[in-house]
Amino acid sequence: MNDPSIPEPRPADPLIALRPWEAPEVTSWGRLPMNAVDRRTGALPLDGDWRFQLLPAPDAPVGGAWTTAHVPGAWTTQDTDDLPQYTNVTMPFPEFPPHSPAANPTGVYERELDIPADWAGRRVVLQVGAAESVLLVHVDGRPVGISKDSHLAAEFDLTAVVRPGGRSVLRLTVVKWSDASHIEDQDHWWHGGITRSVLLYPTDPLYLADVTVRARRDGELRVDCVVRDHGGALPDGWYVTGDLDGELLAQDTEFDRLNAEDDRVSDFLGEARVHATVPEVRTWNAEQPELYGLTVRLHRADGTVADTSYHRVGFRDVEIAGRDLLVNGERVFIRGVNRHDFHPLTGRTVSYDDMRADLVVLKRFGFNAIRTSHYPNDPALYDLADELGFYVVDEADIESHDHAHEIADDPRYLNAFVDRVARMVLRDKNHPSVIIWSLGNESDYGANHDAAAGWVRRHDPTRPIQYEGAAKRGWADPDVASDIACPMYAPLEDCVAHALSGEQTKPLIQCEYSHAMGNSNGTLADHWAAIESTPGLQGGFIWEFWDHGILQRVSDGRPVGRTGAGLYDNGVTAPGHRWAYGGDFGETPHDGAFVADGMVFPDRTPKPSMYEHREIAAPVRIRCFRHEGVVLANHQHFRGFDWLTGSWELALADGRTLTGPAELPELCPGETAAVPLPFEVPADGGEAWLTLRVTTAEDQAWAPAGTEICAPQIRIRAADTPRPPVPAGPAVEMDGEGLLLHPLLTAAPALSLWRAPTDNDELGGIALRWRAWGLDSLVRKVVSVHHRHDRVTVLAEYAGTTGVVRHRQEFTAVEGGVRVDESAELPEEFDDVARVGSVFETVAGLDLLEWFGQGPWESYPDRAAGAPVGHHSVPVDELFTPYLRPQESGGRHGVRRFTLSAPDATGLAVELDEPRQVSVTRYRAQDLTAVTHHDELVPRAGCVVHIDAAHRGLGTASCGPDTFPSYLVAPGVHRWSWTLRVL
């Protein structure tokens, strides 16, 4: 007898007769219920090359020649005519929900199924890991089932349509566009295909239909099992046992059998519960992710095992107390990032090794939380989060951004909302890493959300629910579906005001708060200073982890598929290739480079902002310096310093660096202690900075011993008051336009108010104002040139479209070089310019930059916490940061002096009057502004050098707040001076 929960395939079934890609009421047909039973052991993998045809529409006949397509993998990355398309909000077709376009790419996948003969008498199940967006399953031409929900697995019972020892033809048809596409309108590339693994597995007729594990921090363990029999009625005498780390759990088991005695019950099932209490339990948290191995066994009456499921169990509690989110009773900071499943060669198809590499990078840079934007991620990610230690906000595959208001209350989509949220919970409920369920993203807020939330609260009361869209009713509203106030890009002052208002009722954890598009993440340190000092603020999730650039061949504009490994490194592609973003595949509509908004490049190379986050999240902090040593603080929640070691580094302005070992004290979370230094601080040497380089003491699951974790720093002596260089003739040489003549310069120092606009500048609107003012094309007019015996004073005016800047330069010959004293008076209308400073260009051959200041990586006025002051040395060609759309980059904040030298140590040296923003690259701002991709750039032989008296902060205005007023460049008079010498 067949399992009565599985309908017989009937070609005349009304659901089969429907066009399922246009029926929002149909979320599935013939698909098995989602469950959390592990089926990897004994499964037959079906990954590999399948026969493939790409049809123009789902109704088009299959015919003609077959090609091959790799499974898993999107056909949009496998050399087909249907290429990737990126949109953020706008749907890629004009039809309103629930309709889809007539031109609807449809992939037909076929292969033979050889069913092992020893599967006779067993139940045979097909699992398709993910398919975008509608999946239709046929075996030997017989319809088996339908599934929607592009980012969760679909399972189908094939027992009735295959024969053990025989061969069948499996056809998987994937329709790209459907009614479901309207609720999968995520900020990502649109793909089509089977994007996760496909497998076939057998079970005994008596099988575990579901397993629910609840493990509390006090050691209480409860395992609830649902048991079914494929033949119908459950046999007598079956029972369930479990062991934890190989030790049999004490028998304290309850059974309940439900019988199908009336027509309302469609299946026969049994339920069993195993209780246990683990003494001296090791609890799970993101810092110490302790896991136990749980094996659940279903036994027949004679004691033989019918079915088995393995789970890794973490004992932990999640609760909300007042306005605090607690893990194991502790208020934890959520240092999160939003993450898509992504790979630059394979789109949404990501291997286990790639996912592990993602999480290793995040762990090394201080992140402890992931939001699975905006759908359940690959199942392996949750296993890795359990193992490596991450708090996960698991988000349902619901985003209706373009038609959010209509769909939120549309009853036609009610089933889809509840189905998608429920299936996510059923799949992922046993992962200790999952601490919050999310109802989706950017889908307004309506009855469909409330219905889904109601299902979750009934099924899993152990975790809170969040949904950003509910915020429109107010962050403190108790009557909305969200247990957490989780706005996106809320101004920091609004968050602080809410926390201090006395009206806050929920934890405030922003689901998105710092937009990492291009040269960005300004004010990140300011945000965390407020979060750590304001009760009620508990963190948030940066948008996002990846730049979603797809590797593209420039010659034919096509994406480079699985065979393209090795064509990129450190954010840079090989010649003839580039990182493609929206529009690069000729698609319309598209949203350009907005898809390139991550903390890492497409090859997972960390951007400079990652170092900023690493320092902000440092587990070890230096509180203050005393003559006998420094005071250290433990900023972890659960862990001591036993896993860390350290070394001291003292950087002196005179060029010396002293080092010595550091002994980290035994500190509990939140504690402080004074520790001595291993060396005497010299009485001379000028400005002095003390850095504690903290590394792993031994191998961690995510970092080998010696991996740097953070480098907290404190200034222990201020700079001496600089004395101006003594004038020394002869007078400096000038040309007829009042420009400095110098043997190492190919372009004399001039005033600069412009930078190649960052993505934040462009999308935030400030670049438009700069162009309107004419800052990118200032016209210099010499007013006067005054010579004295040892100096030259040049007065000039730089005219924009709407204003004039008065610029004064005074050149004084000094020993070995020339001192330049400058001032610039900005008119009132120039109330927010990019920079005020000098720009000049050098001869070729000066290829090494050495400096005393912040570094070694890029830093800017509002993103400088992660760049310690010290002596740094970097080749000029490595100073530039290759953001996917060329823009201002490569700056170093707080530079006191620098040298540019050739291999023979000749070159130039610059001393600054005070710490300044400096950049040295091969590109003028105009070079960067004129192109859209890095393969179009031609580096100059010499160096383009900027010395800024003031430089505008970066902010995150491409999507979120701009930089703070304190980081803007105001009108008025700016003064700076610097000395140029020949090495």
Coordinates of C-alpha atoms in Angstrom, one line a residue, residues 410-701:
D410 CA -3.1 39.5 -1.1
P411 CA -4.9 36.3 -0.1
R412 CA -3.7 34.6 -3.2
Y413 CA -0.2 34.7 -1.7
L414 CA -1.2 33.7 1.8
N415 CA -0.3 30.0 1.2
A416 CA 3.1 31.0 -0.2
F417 CA 4.0 33.2 2.8
V418 CA 3.1 30.6 5.3
D419 CA 4.5 27.7 3.3
R420 CA 7.9 29.4 2.8
V421 CA 8.3 30.5 6.5
A422 CA 7.1 27.1 7.8
R423 CA 9.4 25.1 5.5
M424 CA 12.4 27.2 6.6
V425 CA 11.6 26.6 10.3
L426 CA 11.0 22.8 9.7
R427 CA 14.4 22.5 8.0
D428 CA 16.6 24.6 10.2
K429 CA 15.0 24.3 13.7
N430 CA 17.7 22.0 15.1
H431 CA 20.6 24.3 14.5
P432 CA 21.8 26.0 17.7
S433 CA 23.3 28.8 15.5
V434 CA 19.8 29.9 14.4
I435 CA 18.6 32.3 17.2
I436 CA 16.0 34.3 15.3
W437 CA 13.5 33.6 12.5
S438 CA 12.9 36.3 9.9
L439 CA 9.7 36.5 7.9
G440 CA 11.5 37.9 4.9
N441 CA 12.6 41.3 3.6
E442 CA 11.2 44.4 2.0
S443 CA 7.6 43.1 1.5
D444 CA 5.7 45.8 3.3
Y445 CA 3.6 44.4 6.2
G446 CA 0.3 42.7 6.1
A447 CA -2.0 39.8 7.1
N448 CA 0.2 37.3 5.2
H449 CA 3.1 38.1 7.6
D450 CA 0.9 37.8 10.6
A451 CA -0.3 34.4 9.5
A452 CA 3.2 33.1 9.0
A453 CA 4.3 34.5 12.3
G454 CA 1.4 32.7 14.0
W455 CA 2.5 29.4 12.6
V456 CA 6.1 30.0 13.8
R457 CA 5.0 31.0 17.4
R458 CA 3.0 27.8 17.7
H459 CA 5.6 25.5 16.2
D460 CA 8.7 27.0 17.8
P461 CA 8.3 29.1 20.9
T462 CA 12.0 28.9 21.7
R463 CA 13.1 31.7 19.3
P464 CA 12.0 35.2 18.6
I465 CA 10.7 36.5 15.3
Q466 CA 11.9 39.6 13.4
Y467 CA 10.6 41.4 10.4
E468 CA 11.8 44.8 9.3
G469 CA 8.6 45.8 7.5
A470 CA 6.7 45.8 10.8
A471 CA 8.7 48.9 11.8
K472 CA 6.4 51.1 9.8
R473 CA 4.0 50.7 12.8
G474 CA 6.7 51.9 15.2
W475 CA 9.7 50.3 16.8
A476 CA 8.0 49.9 20.1
D477 CA 4.6 48.7 18.9
P478 CA 3.7 45.5 20.8
D479 CA 1.1 44.4 18.4
V480 CA 3.2 43.6 15.3
A481 CA 4.8 40.3 14.3
S482 CA 8.4 41.4 15.1
D483 CA 9.8 40.7 18.5
I484 CA 12.8 42.8 17.7
A485 CA 13.0 46.4 16.4
C486 CA 15.1 45.7 13.3
P487 CA 15.1 48.8 11.1
M488 CA 17.4 49.3 8.2
Y489 CA 19.7 52.3 7.8
A490 CA 18.1 54.2 10.6
P491 CA 20.2 57.3 11.5
L492 CA 22.3 56.7 14.5
E493 CA 20.9 59.7 16.3
D494 CA 17.4 58.2 15.9
C495 CA 18.5 54.9 17.4
V496 CA 20.1 56.6 20.4
A497 CA 17.1 58.8 20.9
H498 CA 14.8 55.8 20.9
A499 CA 17.0 54.0 23.4
L500 CA 17.0 57.0 25.7
S501 CA 13.3 57.8 25.3
G502 CA 11.9 55.5 27.9
E503 CA 9.6 54.1 25.3
Q504 CA 11.7 51.3 24.0
T505 CA 10.1 47.9 24.5
K506 CA 12.2 45.6 22.2
P507 CA 15.9 45.0 21.4
L508 CA 17.1 47.4 18.7
I509 CA 19.2 45.4 16.3
Q510 CA 19.4 46.9 12.8
C511 CA 18.9 44.3 10.0
E512 CA 21.0 46.5 7.8
Y513 CA 22.9 49.6 8.9
S514 CA 26.2 50.2 7.1
H515 CA 26.2 49.9 3.3
A516 CA 29.5 48.6 1.9
M517 CA 29.2 49.8 -1.6
G518 CA 32.6 50.8 -3.1
N519 CA 34.7 52.9 -0.8
S520 CA 32.3 53.0 2.1
N521 CA 31.5 52.1 5.7
G522 CA 32.3 55.5 7.0
T523 CA 31.3 56.2 10.7
L524 CA 31.3 52.5 11.5
A525 CA 33.4 53.2 14.6
D526 CA 31.1 56.0 15.6
H527 CA 28.1 53.6 15.4
W528 CA 29.8 51.0 17.6
A529 CA 30.9 53.6 20.1
A530 CA 27.2 54.5 20.5
I531 CA 26.0 50.9 20.5
E532 CA 28.5 49.9 23.2
S533 CA 27.7 52.8 25.4
T534 CA 23.9 53.0 25.0
P535 CA 21.7 50.4 26.8
G536 CA 19.0 49.2 24.4
L537 CA 21.3 49.2 21.3
Q538 CA 22.6 45.8 20.6
G539 CA 24.2 45.8 17.2
G540 CA 23.2 45.1 13.6
F541 CA 24.1 43.6 10.3
I542 CA 26.3 45.3 7.7
W543 CA 25.1 45.2 4.1
E544 CA 26.7 43.0 3.0
F545 CA 29.4 40.3 2.7
W546 CA 30.1 40.0 -1.0
D547 CA 30.6 42.2 -4.0
H548 CA 28.5 40.2 -6.4
G549 CA 30.7 40.7 -9.4
I550 CA 30.5 37.9 -12.0
L551 CA 33.7 37.1 -13.8
Q552 CA 33.2 38.1 -17.4
R553 CA 35.2 37.7 -20.6
V554 CA 35.6 41.1 -22.1
S555 CA 36.0 39.7 -25.6
D556 CA 32.4 38.3 -25.8
G557 CA 30.7 39.7 -22.8
R558 CA 29.8 36.3 -21.4
P559 CA 30.1 35.1 -17.9
V560 CA 33.0 32.8 -17.1
G561 CA 31.7 29.5 -15.8
R562 CA 33.1 26.8 -13.6
T563 CA 36.4 26.5 -15.5
G564 CA 37.4 30.1 -14.8
A565 CA 39.2 29.5 -11.5
G566 CA 42.6 31.2 -11.4
L567 CA 41.6 34.2 -13.5
Y568 CA 41.3 36.5 -10.5
D569 CA 43.3 37.2 -7.3
N570 CA 43.3 39.9 -4.6
G571 CA 40.3 41.7 -6.1
V572 CA 41.9 42.0 -9.6
T573 CA 41.0 39.9 -12.7
A574 CA 43.4 38.6 -15.3
P575 CA 43.8 40.5 -18.6
G576 CA 40.8 40.1 -20.8
H577 CA 38.4 39.6 -17.9
R578 CA 36.6 41.9 -15.5
W579 CA 34.1 41.8 -12.7
A580 CA 30.7 42.3 -14.3
Y581 CA 27.8 44.2 -12.6
G582 CA 24.3 45.2 -13.7
G583 CA 24.1 46.0 -17.4
D584 CA 27.3 44.3 -18.4
F585 CA 25.4 41.5 -20.0
G586 CA 23.3 43.8 -22.1
E587 CA 20.3 43.3 -19.8
T588 CA 17.5 45.8 -19.3
P589 CA 16.3 46.9 -16.8
H590 CA 19.3 46.8 -14.5
D591 CA 20.6 48.6 -11.4
G592 CA 24.3 48.9 -12.3
A593 CA 27.0 48.5 -9.7
F594 CA 24.5 48.5 -6.8
V595 CA 25.2 44.7 -6.7
A596 CA 28.8 45.5 -5.7
D597 CA 28.2 46.4 -2.1
G598 CA 30.2 44.0 0.0
M599 CA 32.9 43.9 2.6
V600 CA 34.9 41.6 0.4
F601 CA 35.6 41.5 -3.3
P602 CA 34.1 38.8 -5.5
D603 CA 37.2 36.6 -4.9
R604 CA 36.7 37.0 -1.1
T605 CA 39.7 39.4 -0.7
P606 CA 38.9 41.6 2.3
K607 CA 38.3 45.3 1.6
P608 CA 40.0 47.8 3.9
S609 CA 36.7 48.2 5.8
M610 CA 37.1 44.7 7.0
Y611 CA 40.1 45.8 9.1
E612 CA 38.0 48.6 10.5
H613 CA 35.4 46.1 11.7
R614 CA 38.0 43.8 13.1
E615 CA 39.3 46.5 15.3
I616 CA 35.9 47.7 16.4
A617 CA 35.0 44.1 17.4
A618 CA 38.4 43.5 19.2
P619 CA 38.0 41.1 22.1
V620 CA 41.0 42.8 23.8
R621 CA 40.9 46.5 24.4
I622 CA 43.5 49.0 25.8
R623 CA 41.7 51.2 28.2
C624 CA 44.5 53.6 29.3
F625 CA 48.3 53.9 29.7
R626 CA 50.1 54.4 32.9
H627 CA 53.8 54.8 33.6
E628 CA 53.9 51.2 34.9
G629 CA 52.0 49.7 32.0
V630 CA 48.5 49.6 30.4
V631 CA 45.0 48.6 31.5
L632 CA 43.5 45.8 29.4
A633 CA 39.8 44.9 29.1
N634 CA 38.1 41.7 28.0
H635 CA 35.2 42.6 25.6
Q636 CA 34.0 39.1 25.0
H637 CA 30.7 37.7 26.4
F638 CA 31.7 34.2 27.4
R639 CA 35.4 33.6 27.0
G640 CA 38.7 34.4 28.7
F641 CA 42.0 35.2 27.1
D642 CA 43.4 31.7 27.3
W643 CA 43.1 31.2 23.5
L644 CA 45.1 34.4 22.7
T645 CA 48.6 35.6 22.9
G646 CA 50.2 38.9 22.2
S647 CA 53.2 41.1 21.5
W648 CA 53.9 44.8 22.1
E649 CA 55.0 47.2 19.4
L650 CA 56.1 50.7 20.2
A651 CA 56.4 53.0 17.2
L652 CA 58.4 56.2 17.7
A653 CA 58.3 59.2 15.4
D654 CA 62.0 59.1 14.9
G655 CA 61.8 55.8 13.0
R656 CA 62.4 53.3 15.8
T657 CA 60.1 50.4 16.6
L658 CA 60.5 48.5 19.9
T659 CA 58.9 45.1 20.3
G660 CA 58.4 42.6 23.1
P661 CA 56.2 39.8 24.3
A662 CA 52.9 40.5 26.0
E663 CA 51.4 38.5 28.9
L664 CA 47.7 38.6 28.7
P665 CA 46.0 38.4 32.1
E666 CA 43.4 35.9 33.1
L667 CA 40.2 38.0 32.7
C668 CA 36.6 37.0 32.7
P669 CA 34.3 38.9 30.2
G670 CA 33.9 42.5 31.2
E671 CA 36.9 42.5 33.6
T672 CA 40.0 44.8 33.4
A673 CA 43.6 44.5 34.7
A674 CA 46.8 46.4 34.5
V675 CA 49.8 44.8 32.8
P676 CA 53.4 45.9 32.6
L677 CA 55.4 46.6 29.5
P678 CA 58.5 44.5 28.7
F679 CA 60.6 47.5 27.8
E680 CA 61.3 51.0 29.0
V681 CA 59.7 53.7 26.9
P682 CA 62.5 55.9 25.6
A683 CA 62.5 59.5 26.9
D684 CA 63.3 60.7 23.4
G685 CA 61.9 59.9 19.9
G686 CA 59.0 62.2 19.7
E687 CA 55.4 61.0 19.2
A688 CA 54.9 57.4 20.4
W689 CA 52.2 54.8 19.8
L690 CA 51.8 51.5 21.6
T691 CA 50.1 48.6 19.8
L692 CA 49.2 45.2 21.2
R693 CA 49.2 42.7 18.4
V694 CA 46.9 39.9 19.5
T695 CA 47.0 36.5 17.8
T696 CA 45.7 33.0 18.3
A697 CA 47.8 31.1 20.8
E698 CA 46.9 27.8 19.2
D699 CA 44.9 26.5 16.3
Q700 CA 41.3 27.4 16.2
A701 CA 38.7 25.8 13.9

